[in-house]
Amino acid sequence: MKYLGWDELIPGAILFSFSEEMEKDASEILPEDRPYAETNSHEAYVGDWRVLKPVYNRDLCIDCQFCWIYCPDVSIISRDKKMIGVDYDHCKGCGICVEVCPTNPKSLLMFEERIDNDDALAQWPEKE
Amino acid sequence: MSEMKKIKNLKDFSTSADRFEGANLLCPGCAHSIIVREILNATNDPLILSAATGCLEVCTAVYPYTSWDNSWIHIGFENASTAIAGAEAMYKARKRKGKLPASCEGKSPKFVAFGGDGATYDIGFQWISGCFERGHDMMYVCLDNEVYANTGGQRSSSTPIGASTVTTPAGRVSYGEKMMKKDMLSIMAAHGAPYVAQVAPNKWKDMVKKIQKGFATEGPVFINAMSACTTEWKFAPDDTIAISDLATDSLVFPLYEIENGTKLTITYRPKNKVPVRDYLGAQGRFKHLFKPQYEYLIDEWQKMVDARWEYLQRREEASV
Ligand SMILES: Cc1ncc(C[n+]2csc(CCOP(=O)(O)OP(=O)(O)O)c2C)c(N)n1
Ligand code: SF4
Ligand code: SF4
Ligand code: SF4
Ligand SMILES: [Mg+2]
């Protein structure tokens, strides 16, 4: 990547945080297909903010997408109208996704960071 | 104008490719980012955005990072509105002169400014007023958390009566903030703006409908978005949506819109109205109101909210 000084830009120039030019607007390109530049916060990590982590149980999920819409940190990964998992690089562990999950038992639950996800799934509570 | 993005239900909406990125430094559970995601995802058109100094700006542009996948500008606390109005004016002028680059052909970019309540109700007010008077084709979104959050919680003219803030602390001699929350929506409607509306992130459908209506409107649009702040309102981060539900269901934060300065429409009527007491009781900033000497204020609050709701209903009915 070639770096330009601020005074080398033309007036009205727009800087994007992608490392190469994209043919389309980002709204038409899914994150996994975007050429993120190292200056895009997508490339940064806040997973160490968490005390507890949300664990996802696919077997109970009804794909309502409440967790997707209310996650403040773009950390619920939904593709083709299906919830597929949590982005642990960007999830700050707020727990909102768990609070809004409507299934019984919930399809998302908070567990201690050190617990393995498979062990968490093995301890899943029964229907209330 | 480009075609409106079709969002029939939440499953549809969830196919959106977010243009706002994680690993920003907003607090866990911050409603600012929920609101921003809902607004940005309401369109696929190119976005030209600005943000006033405040939590949103400070936490999404931390050197060397940006959390924005579209063009975005920050100048100062007071002038997110004029920054975006300038960009809009330049765009229009270049279009008129046939000087837009080929890549702009067939596109209809949306110009949106974000500001906190401090930036909107207080410090950026005259700039916003100017933009609305000049009639720029832009949307101004106030992320209303009723406090100067980014500098540690000072009161603003949006802070509601009875809230304890660092500059209006509650204690033995004071119940906290003494002034009523400023009625910003009426002030913006009085500019004759074609469209102004109140939104809340927990009502995502109402939000998307209003934002799309705003984008389809020519001229200045004002959106007041309730933004529950876990840090300054003092509730647990996983309660952001529950607190927002209490705000809209108690009618402390009614959802409505005003077209062309007069036509008021209520867009959400709670099936089960909850007492204002429940909303206040869920937040640390109002905890002192439950002490015997200040409890009368809870009744005052309820009366105030009821009177406001009555007024909104009458205005809707009269359509004036
Ligand atoms: C002219 C000016 N005055 C004061 C400040 C300091 N300042 C930075 S952010 C901020 C608070 C912002 O409050 P608000 O607009 O409500 O946004 P929030 O952080 O609550 O989202 C203040 C006072 C500044 N940056 N510029
Ligand atoms: S815990 Fe919070 S940040 Fe993490 S996925 Fe759930 S809602 Fe998103
Ligand atoms: S909120 Fe729960 S049920 Fe709905 S999509 Fe998320 S995990 Fe699945
Ligand atoms: S202080 Fe409030 S508004 Fe600011 S980042 Fe934290 S939760 Fe969001
Ligand atoms: Mg604020």
Short mmCIF file of C-alpha atoms and ligand atoms in Angstrom, two decimals:
data_model
loop_
_atom_site.label_atom_id
_atom_site.label_comp_id
_atom_site.label_asym_id
_atom_site.label_seq_id
_atom_site.Cartn_x
_atom_site.Cartn_y
_atom_site.Cartn_z
CA MET A 1 0.00 0.00 0.00
CA LYS A 2 1.31 3.45 -0.93
CA TYR A 3 0.91 6.05 1.82
CA LEU A 4 0.10 9.66 0.93
CA GLY A 5 0.76 12.72 3.04
CA TRP A 6 -2.31 14.75 3.99
CA ASP A 7 -1.12 17.57 1.70
CA GLU A 8 -0.85 15.21 -1.28
CA LEU A 9 -4.59 14.54 -1.40
CA ILE A 10 -6.85 16.42 -3.79
CA PRO A 11 -9.56 18.60 -2.19
CA GLY A 12 -12.73 16.59 -1.69
CA ALA A 13 -10.84 13.29 -1.62
CA ILE A 14 -12.51 10.51 0.34
CA LEU A 15 -10.38 8.06 2.26
CA PHE A 16 -11.70 4.58 2.77
CA SER A 17 -10.35 2.08 5.23
CA PHE A 18 -9.84 -0.60 2.60
CA SER A 19 -6.48 -1.59 1.20
CA GLU A 20 -7.63 -1.70 -2.40
CA GLU A 21 -10.31 -0.07 -4.47
CA MET A 22 -13.67 -1.84 -4.27
CA GLU A 23 -15.89 -2.14 -7.33
CA LYS A 24 -19.03 -1.74 -5.25
CA ASP A 25 -20.14 0.09 -2.14
CA ALA A 26 -19.42 -1.78 1.10
CA SER A 27 -23.18 -2.27 1.57
CA GLU A 28 -23.00 -4.81 -1.27
CA ILE A 29 -19.94 -6.68 0.00
CA LEU A 30 -20.02 -8.97 3.02
CA PRO A 31 -17.25 -8.44 5.60
CA GLU A 32 -15.48 -11.70 4.66
CA ASP A 33 -15.04 -10.39 1.10
CA ARG A 34 -13.84 -6.90 1.99
CA PRO A 35 -10.18 -5.88 1.61
CA TYR A 36 -9.95 -4.27 5.05
CA ALA A 37 -7.00 -1.98 5.61
CA GLU A 38 -5.05 -2.37 8.84
CA THR A 39 -6.52 0.99 9.92
CA ASN A 40 -10.08 -0.38 9.93
CA SER A 41 -11.24 -1.22 13.46
CA HIS A 42 -12.53 -4.50 12.01
CA GLU A 43 -8.89 -5.58 12.17
CA ALA A 44 -8.64 -4.69 15.86
CA TYR A 45 -9.45 -6.91 18.85
CA VAL A 46 -11.56 -6.12 21.92
CA GLY A 47 -12.22 -9.70 23.03
CA ASP A 48 -10.14 -9.07 26.15
CA TRP A 49 -12.80 -6.63 27.41
CA ARG A 50 -15.06 -9.57 28.22
CA VAL A 51 -15.60 -11.03 31.66
CA LEU A 52 -18.29 -13.39 30.42
CA LYS A 53 -18.80 -14.61 26.86
CA PRO A 54 -21.99 -15.50 25.05
CA VAL A 55 -22.14 -19.13 23.88
CA TYR A 56 -24.49 -20.06 21.04
CA ASN A 57 -26.63 -23.20 20.94
CA ARG A 58 -27.70 -23.87 17.35
CA ASP A 59 -30.13 -26.67 18.36
CA LEU A 60 -32.47 -24.26 20.16
CA CYS A 61 -32.21 -21.23 17.88
CA ILE A 62 -35.26 -20.16 15.85
CA ASP A 63 -33.32 -17.59 13.78
CA CYS A 64 -35.49 -14.69 14.92
CA GLN A 65 -32.49 -12.34 14.56
CA PHE A 66 -33.22 -10.35 17.72
CA CYS A 67 -29.62 -10.93 18.78
CA TRP A 68 -28.39 -9.66 15.40
CA ILE A 69 -30.33 -6.41 15.48
CA TYR A 70 -29.59 -5.53 19.10
CA CYS A 71 -25.91 -6.45 19.30
CA PRO A 72 -24.12 -3.09 19.61
CA ASP A 73 -20.82 -4.51 18.40
CA VAL A 74 -21.68 -6.17 15.09
CA SER A 75 -20.69 -9.47 16.72
CA ILE A 76 -23.64 -11.67 15.88
CA ILE A 77 -22.87 -13.26 12.55
CA SER A 78 -25.97 -13.88 10.45
CA ARG A 79 -25.83 -15.08 6.87
CA ASP A 80 -28.76 -15.95 4.57
CA LYS A 81 -31.22 -15.17 7.38
CA LYS A 82 -29.57 -17.68 9.73
CA MET A 83 -27.66 -16.90 12.89
CA ILE A 84 -24.34 -18.73 12.61
CA GLY A 85 -22.23 -17.62 15.52
CA VAL A 86 -20.51 -15.00 17.62
CA ASP A 87 -17.53 -12.92 16.50
CA TYR A 88 -15.30 -13.22 19.57
CA ASP A 89 -12.79 -10.67 18.25
CA HIS A 90 -15.38 -7.88 18.47
CA CYS A 91 -17.81 -9.09 21.16
CA LYS A 92 -17.41 -7.07 24.37
CA GLY A 93 -19.57 -9.41 26.43
CA CYS A 94 -22.40 -6.97 27.17
CA GLY A 95 -24.97 -9.79 27.33
CA ILE A 96 -27.71 -7.98 25.38
CA CYS A 97 -28.00 -10.87 22.89
CA VAL A 98 -28.77 -13.25 25.75
CA GLU A 99 -31.36 -10.90 27.27
CA VAL A 100 -33.27 -10.53 23.98
CA CYS A 101 -33.15 -14.21 22.97
CA PRO A 102 -36.76 -15.44 23.18
CA THR A 103 -36.31 -19.25 23.23
CA ASN A 104 -36.76 -21.40 26.33
CA PRO A 105 -34.13 -22.35 27.30
CA LYS A 106 -32.22 -19.54 25.68
CA SER A 107 -30.11 -20.21 22.59
CA LEU A 108 -27.44 -17.84 23.86
CA LEU A 109 -26.10 -17.88 27.41
CA MET A 110 -23.21 -16.18 29.17
CA PHE A 111 -20.38 -18.38 30.45
CA GLU A 112 -17.05 -17.62 32.00
CA GLU A 113 -14.41 -16.85 29.44
CA ARG A 114 -12.23 -19.82 30.50
CA ILE A 115 -14.97 -22.42 29.91
CA ASP A 116 -14.69 -24.31 26.64
CA ASN A 117 -17.72 -23.79 24.35
CA ASP A 118 -18.34 -27.55 24.07
CA ASP A 119 -18.36 -27.87 27.86
CA ALA A 120 -20.76 -24.93 28.02
CA LEU A 121 -23.10 -26.67 25.59
CA ALA A 122 -22.92 -29.84 27.70
CA GLN A 123 -24.08 -27.84 30.76
CA TRP A 124 -27.01 -26.18 28.99
CA PRO A 125 -30.06 -25.81 31.27
CA GLU A 126 -33.36 -27.55 30.61
CA LYS A 127 -36.58 -25.80 29.64
CA GLU A 128 -38.02 -23.75 32.52
CA MET B 1 -33.85 8.64 -6.59
CA SER B 2 -32.57 5.13 -6.09
CA GLU B 3 -34.90 2.40 -5.00
CA MET B 4 -35.65 2.05 -1.30
CA LYS B 5 -34.08 -0.98 0.34
CA LYS B 6 -36.78 -3.59 0.94
CA ILE B 7 -36.93 -4.65 4.57
CA LYS B 8 -40.08 -6.65 5.21
CA ASN B 9 -39.02 -8.30 8.43
CA LEU B 10 -36.07 -8.86 10.71
CA LYS B 11 -34.81 -11.88 8.74
CA ASP B 12 -34.65 -9.70 5.62
CA PHE B 13 -32.90 -6.97 7.57
CA SER B 14 -30.30 -9.41 8.90
CA THR B 15 -28.92 -9.94 5.39
CA SER B 16 -27.55 -6.36 5.52
CA ALA B 17 -23.79 -5.94 5.19
CA ASP B 18 -22.95 -3.59 8.06
CA ARG B 19 -20.96 -0.47 7.21
CA PHE B 20 -20.21 0.20 10.87
CA GLU B 21 -17.44 -1.90 12.41
CA GLY B 22 -16.85 -3.54 15.75
CA ALA B 23 -13.81 -3.07 17.96
CA ASN B 24 -14.77 0.56 18.33
CA LEU B 25 -14.32 1.75 21.91
CA LEU B 26 -17.95 2.43 22.89
CA CYS B 27 -18.92 0.87 26.24
CA PRO B 28 -20.28 -2.69 26.19
CA GLY B 29 -24.05 -2.34 25.78
CA CYS B 30 -23.95 1.23 24.41
CA ALA B 31 -27.13 2.12 22.52
CA HIS B 32 -25.37 4.63 20.26
CA SER B 33 -24.02 1.82 18.12
CA ILE B 34 -27.34 -0.07 18.01
CA ILE B 35 -28.98 3.10 16.65
CA VAL B 36 -26.17 3.74 14.16
CA ARG B 37 -26.36 0.17 12.86
CA GLU B 38 -30.14 0.41 12.39
CA ILE B 39 -29.84 3.71 10.54
CA LEU B 40 -26.94 2.71 8.28
CA ASN B 41 -28.51 -0.63 7.46
CA ALA B 42 -31.77 1.06 6.43
CA THR B 43 -30.22 1.96 3.06
CA ASN B 44 -27.75 0.61 0.53
CA ASP B 45 -27.13 4.05 -0.96
CA PRO B 46 -23.69 5.61 -0.53
CA LEU B 47 -23.44 7.42 2.79
CA ILE B 48 -21.70 10.71 3.54
CA LEU B 49 -21.56 10.99 7.31
CA SER B 50 -20.34 13.33 9.99
CA ALA B 51 -20.20 13.14 13.75
CA ALA B 52 -19.91 15.80 16.42
CA THR B 53 -17.44 15.35 19.26
CA GLY B 54 -18.96 12.96 21.77
CA CYS B 55 -18.93 9.26 22.59
CA LEU B 56 -19.78 8.15 19.06
CA GLU B 57 -17.07 10.21 17.40
CA VAL B 58 -14.38 9.70 20.01
CA CYS B 59 -14.87 5.93 20.17
CA THR B 60 -15.08 5.23 16.44
CA ALA B 61 -12.07 7.23 15.28
CA VAL B 62 -9.27 6.23 17.61
CA TYR B 63 -5.93 6.65 15.86
CA PRO B 64 -5.02 4.79 13.72
CA TYR B 65 -8.45 3.17 13.39
CA THR B 66 -11.80 4.07 11.91
CA SER B 67 -15.01 2.10 12.37
CA TRP B 68 -16.71 3.60 9.32
CA ASP B 69 -16.84 1.92 5.91
CA ASN B 70 -18.19 5.02 4.17
CA SER B 71 -17.01 8.60 3.93
CA TRP B 72 -17.06 10.18 7.35
CA ILE B 73 -15.93 13.52 8.69
CA HIS B 74 -15.42 15.00 12.12
CA ILE B 75 -14.64 18.69 12.63
CA GLY B 76 -15.77 19.89 16.06
CA PHE B 77 -18.34 19.56 18.78
CA GLU B 78 -20.66 22.20 17.37
CA ASN B 79 -20.59 21.68 13.64
CA ALA B 80 -21.43 18.13 12.55
CA SER B 81 -24.48 19.71 10.90
CA THR B 82 -22.63 22.33 8.86
CA ALA B 83 -19.90 19.85 7.89
CA ILE B 84 -22.50 17.65 6.24
CA ALA B 85 -24.45 20.62 4.86
CA GLY B 86 -21.23 21.81 3.19
CA ALA B 87 -20.67 18.41 1.62
CA GLU B 88 -24.28 18.33 0.44
CA ALA B 89 -24.02 21.83 -1.05
CA MET B 90 -20.81 20.92 -2.88
CA TYR B 91 -22.37 17.73 -4.22
CA LYS B 92 -25.39 19.64 -5.51
CA ALA B 93 -23.26 22.34 -7.12
CA ARG B 94 -21.01 19.85 -8.87
CA LYS B 95 -24.01 17.89 -10.05
CA ARG B 96 -25.57 21.03 -11.50
CA LYS B 97 -22.35 21.86 -13.33
CA GLY B 98 -21.95 18.29 -14.58
CA LYS B 99 -18.71 17.97 -12.63
CA LEU B 100 -19.38 14.83 -10.61
CA PRO B 101 -16.99 11.95 -11.25
CA ALA B 102 -18.35 9.10 -13.36
CA SER B 103 -18.44 6.85 -10.29
CA CYS B 104 -21.29 8.98 -8.90
CA GLU B 105 -23.57 8.29 -11.83
CA GLY B 106 -26.91 6.75 -10.97
CA LYS B 107 -26.15 7.03 -7.25
CA SER B 108 -28.09 9.02 -4.70
CA PRO B 109 -25.89 9.50 -1.68
CA LYS B 110 -27.45 10.23 1.68
CA PHE B 111 -26.02 12.97 3.89
CA VAL B 112 -26.31 12.26 7.60
CA ALA B 113 -24.92 14.10 10.63
CA PHE B 114 -24.76 12.51 14.10
CA GLY B 115 -24.51 14.47 17.32
CA GLY B 116 -25.11 13.81 21.01
CA ASP B 117 -27.69 15.74 22.98
CA GLY B 118 -24.98 18.08 24.25
CA ALA B 119 -23.95 18.77 20.67
CA THR B 120 -27.56 19.09 19.52
CA TYR B 121 -29.70 20.65 22.26
CA ASP B 122 -26.93 22.98 23.48
CA ILE B 123 -23.64 23.56 21.75
CA GLY B 124 -24.40 22.90 18.08
CA PHE B 125 -27.90 24.31 18.19
CA GLN B 126 -27.43 27.49 16.12
CA TRP B 127 -25.56 25.56 13.43
CA ILE B 128 -28.37 23.01 13.16
CA SER B 129 -30.94 25.78 13.10
CA GLY B 130 -29.05 27.43 10.23
CA CYS B 131 -28.92 24.20 8.23
CA PHE B 132 -32.66 23.71 8.65
CA GLU B 133 -33.43 27.31 7.77
CA ARG B 134 -31.35 27.00 4.58
CA GLY B 135 -33.13 23.76 3.73
CA HIS B 136 -30.20 21.42 3.06
CA ASP B 137 -31.08 17.94 1.85
CA MET B 138 -29.70 16.17 4.90
CA MET B 139 -30.63 14.16 7.96
CA TYR B 140 -29.53 15.20 11.44
CA VAL B 141 -29.62 12.46 14.06
CA CYS B 142 -29.39 13.31 17.75
CA LEU B 143 -28.16 10.40 19.88
CA ASP B 144 -30.05 11.49 22.96
CA ASN B 145 -28.59 10.00 26.13
CA GLU B 146 -29.66 13.08 28.11
CA VAL B 147 -26.17 13.87 29.38
CA TYR B 148 -22.67 14.88 28.29
CA ALA B 149 -21.50 11.29 28.54
CA ASN B 150 -18.11 11.51 26.92
CA THR B 151 -16.80 14.05 29.42
CA GLY B 152 -18.05 12.15 32.44
CA GLY B 153 -21.74 12.95 32.81
CA GLN B 154 -22.54 16.67 33.03
CA ARG B 155 -26.16 17.78 32.62
CA SER B 156 -27.37 19.10 29.27
CA SER B 157 -30.63 20.83 28.39
CA SER B 158 -31.89 17.35 27.50
CA THR B 159 -31.32 15.98 31.02
CA PRO B 160 -34.73 15.31 32.57
CA ILE B 161 -35.84 16.70 35.91
CA GLY B 162 -34.68 14.70 38.92
CA ALA B 163 -31.70 13.03 37.23
CA SER B 164 -28.50 13.06 39.22
CA THR B 165 -25.49 14.13 37.13
CA VAL B 166 -22.00 15.28 38.14
CA THR B 167 -23.06 18.94 37.76
CA THR B 168 -26.51 18.43 39.32
CA PRO B 169 -25.71 15.86 42.00
CA ALA B 170 -28.56 14.58 44.13
CA GLY B 171 -28.04 14.61 47.87
CA ARG B 172 -29.41 15.96 51.11
CA VAL B 173 -30.33 19.36 49.68
CA SER B 174 -31.08 18.55 46.06
CA TYR B 175 -33.06 16.04 44.04
CA GLY B 176 -30.70 16.55 41.09
CA GLU B 177 -31.53 18.28 37.81
CA LYS B 178 -34.06 21.10 38.33
CA MET B 179 -35.00 21.90 34.74
CA MET B 180 -37.35 20.09 32.41
CA LYS B 181 -36.00 18.35 29.33
CA LYS B 182 -36.02 20.71 26.35
CA ASP B 183 -38.63 19.84 23.71
CA MET B 184 -36.23 19.63 20.80
CA LEU B 185 -38.63 17.95 18.39
CA SER B 186 -41.13 20.83 18.58
CA ILE B 187 -38.32 23.33 18.08
CA MET B 188 -37.10 21.53 14.96
CA ALA B 189 -40.67 21.14 13.66
CA ALA B 190 -41.13 24.88 14.16
CA HIS B 191 -38.41 25.41 11.56
CA GLY B 192 -40.98 24.08 9.09
CA ALA B 193 -38.82 21.02 8.50
CA PRO B 194 -40.54 18.55 6.15
CA TYR B 195 -39.95 15.68 8.56
CA VAL B 196 -38.97 15.28 12.20
CA ALA B 197 -39.36 12.14 14.32
CA GLN B 198 -38.52 10.48 17.61
CA VAL B 199 -37.12 6.96 17.45
CA ALA B 200 -35.84 4.34 19.87
CA PRO B 201 -33.53 1.41 19.06
CA ASN B 202 -35.76 -1.22 20.73
CA LYS B 203 -38.46 -0.41 18.14
CA TRP B 204 -36.31 -1.28 15.15
CA LYS B 205 -39.18 -1.48 12.66
CA ASP B 206 -40.51 1.95 13.58
CA MET B 207 -36.91 3.19 13.35
CA VAL B 208 -36.32 1.75 9.86
CA LYS B 209 -39.65 3.09 8.60
CA LYS B 210 -38.89 6.59 9.83
CA ILE B 211 -35.31 6.59 8.60
CA GLN B 212 -36.42 5.42 5.15
CA LYS B 213 -39.12 8.08 5.14
CA GLY B 214 -36.48 10.61 6.12
CA PHE B 215 -34.16 9.48 3.34
CA ALA B 216 -37.01 9.77 0.83
CA THR B 217 -37.79 13.31 2.02
CA GLU B 218 -36.25 16.25 0.23
CA GLY B 219 -34.93 18.85 2.63
CA PRO B 220 -33.73 18.75 6.22
CA VAL B 221 -34.85 15.89 8.44
CA PHE B 222 -34.39 15.79 12.20
CA ILE B 223 -34.33 12.51 14.13
CA ASN B 224 -34.22 12.39 17.91
CA ALA B 225 -33.02 8.93 18.91
CA MET B 226 -33.31 7.82 22.52
CA SER B 227 -29.97 6.31 23.49
CA ALA B 228 -29.96 4.50 26.82
CA CYS B 229 -26.50 4.95 28.36
CA THR B 230 -25.44 2.12 30.65
CA THR B 231 -22.64 4.19 32.18
CA GLU B 232 -24.43 7.46 32.96
CA TRP B 233 -27.98 6.19 33.50
CA LYS B 234 -26.45 3.53 35.71
CA PHE B 235 -27.91 0.19 34.70
CA ALA B 236 -26.26 -3.11 33.77
CA PRO B 237 -25.00 -3.28 30.16
CA ASP B 238 -27.24 -6.23 29.27
CA ASP B 239 -30.33 -4.16 30.19
CA THR B 240 -30.07 -1.59 27.38
CA ILE B 241 -33.03 -2.97 25.45
CA ALA B 242 -35.11 -3.63 28.59
CA ILE B 243 -34.58 -0.01 29.75
CA SER B 244 -35.47 1.24 26.28
CA ASP B 245 -38.67 -0.83 26.40
CA LEU B 246 -39.55 0.75 29.76
CA ALA B 247 -38.99 4.22 28.25
CA THR B 248 -41.26 3.65 25.27
CA ASP B 249 -43.88 1.62 27.17
CA SER B 250 -44.17 4.15 30.01
CA LEU B 251 -44.45 6.92 27.38
CA VAL B 252 -41.55 8.76 28.98
CA PHE B 253 -40.18 8.63 25.45
CA PRO B 254 -43.17 8.67 23.07
CA LEU B 255 -42.61 7.69 19.45
CA TYR B 256 -44.14 10.07 16.95
CA GLU B 257 -43.38 12.16 13.88
CA ILE B 258 -44.28 15.63 12.61
CA GLU B 259 -44.55 16.39 8.89
CA ASN B 260 -44.16 19.89 7.47
CA GLY B 261 -44.11 21.47 10.89
CA THR B 262 -47.67 20.53 11.80
CA LYS B 263 -49.01 17.07 10.95
CA LEU B 264 -48.29 14.99 14.05
CA THR B 265 -48.67 11.22 14.00
CA ILE B 266 -48.12 8.89 16.95
CA THR B 267 -46.40 5.76 15.68
CA TYR B 268 -46.40 3.56 18.77
CA ARG B 269 -49.15 2.99 21.32
CA PRO B 270 -48.08 0.57 24.05
CA LYS B 271 -50.59 -2.23 24.64
CA ASN B 272 -49.62 -2.39 28.28
CA LYS B 273 -48.65 1.03 29.59
CA VAL B 274 -46.12 0.70 32.41
CA PRO B 275 -45.89 3.18 35.29
CA VAL B 276 -43.19 5.85 35.04
CA ARG B 277 -42.07 4.64 38.46
CA ASP B 278 -40.82 1.40 36.87
CA TYR B 279 -38.73 3.31 34.34
CA LEU B 280 -37.19 5.57 37.01
CA GLY B 281 -36.62 2.72 39.43
CA ALA B 282 -34.56 0.75 36.93
CA GLN B 283 -31.81 3.40 36.75
CA GLY B 284 -29.24 4.55 39.27
CA ARG B 285 -29.49 8.19 38.14
CA PHE B 286 -33.01 8.34 39.65
CA LYS B 287 -32.40 6.14 42.70
CA HIS B 288 -32.64 9.06 45.21
CA LEU B 289 -36.20 9.80 44.03
CA PHE B 290 -37.27 6.73 45.99
CA LYS B 291 -36.22 8.34 49.28
CA PRO B 292 -39.23 9.65 51.24
CA GLN B 293 -38.36 13.35 50.88
CA TYR B 294 -38.22 13.20 47.09
CA GLU B 295 -40.86 10.60 46.33
CA TYR B 296 -43.44 13.27 45.46
CA LEU B 297 -41.39 13.84 42.31
CA ILE B 298 -42.31 10.40 40.99
CA ASP B 299 -45.98 11.42 41.02
CA GLU B 300 -45.05 14.71 39.36
CA TRP B 301 -43.21 12.75 36.69
CA GLN B 302 -46.24 10.57 36.03
CA LYS B 303 -48.50 13.62 35.75
CA MET B 304 -46.05 15.27 33.38
CA VAL B 305 -45.86 12.19 31.14
CA ASP B 306 -49.66 11.78 31.15
CA ALA B 307 -50.19 15.44 30.24
CA ARG B 308 -47.67 15.20 27.41
CA TRP B 309 -49.34 12.06 26.03
CA GLU B 310 -52.74 13.75 26.20
CA TYR B 311 -51.32 16.74 24.33
CA LEU B 312 -49.75 14.56 21.61
CA GLN B 313 -53.01 12.70 21.10
CA ARG B 314 -54.96 15.92 20.81
CA ARG B 315 -52.50 17.33 18.33
CA GLU B 316 -52.69 14.16 16.29
CA GLU B 317 -56.46 14.30 16.26
CA ALA B 318 -56.58 17.97 15.31
CA SER B 319 -53.76 17.51 12.80
CA VAL B 320 -52.39 20.98 13.56
C1 LIG C 1 -16.41 23.33 21.83
C2 LIG C 1 -16.17 22.16 22.71
N1 LIG C 1 -16.58 22.20 24.01
C3 LIG C 1 -16.38 21.15 24.82
C4 LIG C 1 -15.78 20.01 24.35
C5 LIG C 1 -15.57 18.82 25.29
N2 LIG C 1 -16.49 17.73 25.01
C6 LIG C 1 -16.14 16.71 24.23
S1 LIG C 1 -17.31 15.52 24.11
C7 LIG C 1 -18.31 16.34 25.17
C8 LIG C 1 -19.63 15.76 25.61
C9 LIG C 1 -20.51 15.31 24.50
O1 LIG C 1 -21.81 15.13 24.96
P1 LIG C 1 -22.96 14.77 23.97
O2 LIG C 1 -22.98 15.70 22.81
O3 LIG C 1 -24.24 14.64 24.72
O4 LIG C 1 -22.53 13.34 23.39
P2 LIG C 1 -22.36 11.96 24.21
O5 LIG C 1 -20.91 11.86 24.55
O6 LIG C 1 -23.24 12.02 25.40
O7 LIG C 1 -22.79 10.93 23.24
C10 LIG C 1 -17.72 17.55 25.59
C11 LIG C 1 -18.31 18.51 26.54
C12 LIG C 1 -15.35 19.99 23.01
N3 LIG C 1 -14.77 18.91 22.47
N4 LIG C 1 -15.55 21.06 22.22
S1 SF4 C 2 -22.47 -10.15 24.33
FE1 SF4 C 2 -22.97 -8.12 23.49
S2 SF4 C 2 -21.30 -7.72 22.05
FE2 SF4 C 2 -21.24 -9.92 22.48
S3 SF4 C 2 -22.46 -10.81 20.83
FE3 SF4 C 2 -23.83 -10.49 22.59
S4 SF4 C 2 -24.77 -8.49 22.20
FE4 SF4 C 2 -22.96 -8.65 20.88
S1 SF4 C 3 -32.08 -14.28 19.54
FE1 SF4 C 3 -31.83 -16.45 20.09
S2 SF4 C 3 -33.35 -17.54 18.83
FE2 SF4 C 3 -33.13 -15.49 17.95
S3 SF4 C 3 -31.57 -15.75 16.34
FE3 SF4 C 3 -30.50 -15.12 18.21
S4 SF4 C 3 -29.86 -17.01 19.18
FE4 SF4 C 3 -31.43 -17.54 17.68
S1 SF4 C 4 -20.76 6.56 28.22
FE1 SF4 C 4 -22.81 5.97 27.49
S2 SF4 C 4 -23.01 6.85 25.43
FE2 SF4 C 4 -20.83 6.86 25.99
S3 SF4 C 4 -19.99 4.97 25.13
FE3 SF4 C 4 -20.57 4.54 27.25
S4 SF4 C 4 -22.69 3.77 27.15
FE4 SF4 C 4 -22.24 4.76 25.18
MG MG C 5 -25.14 12.92 25.42
#
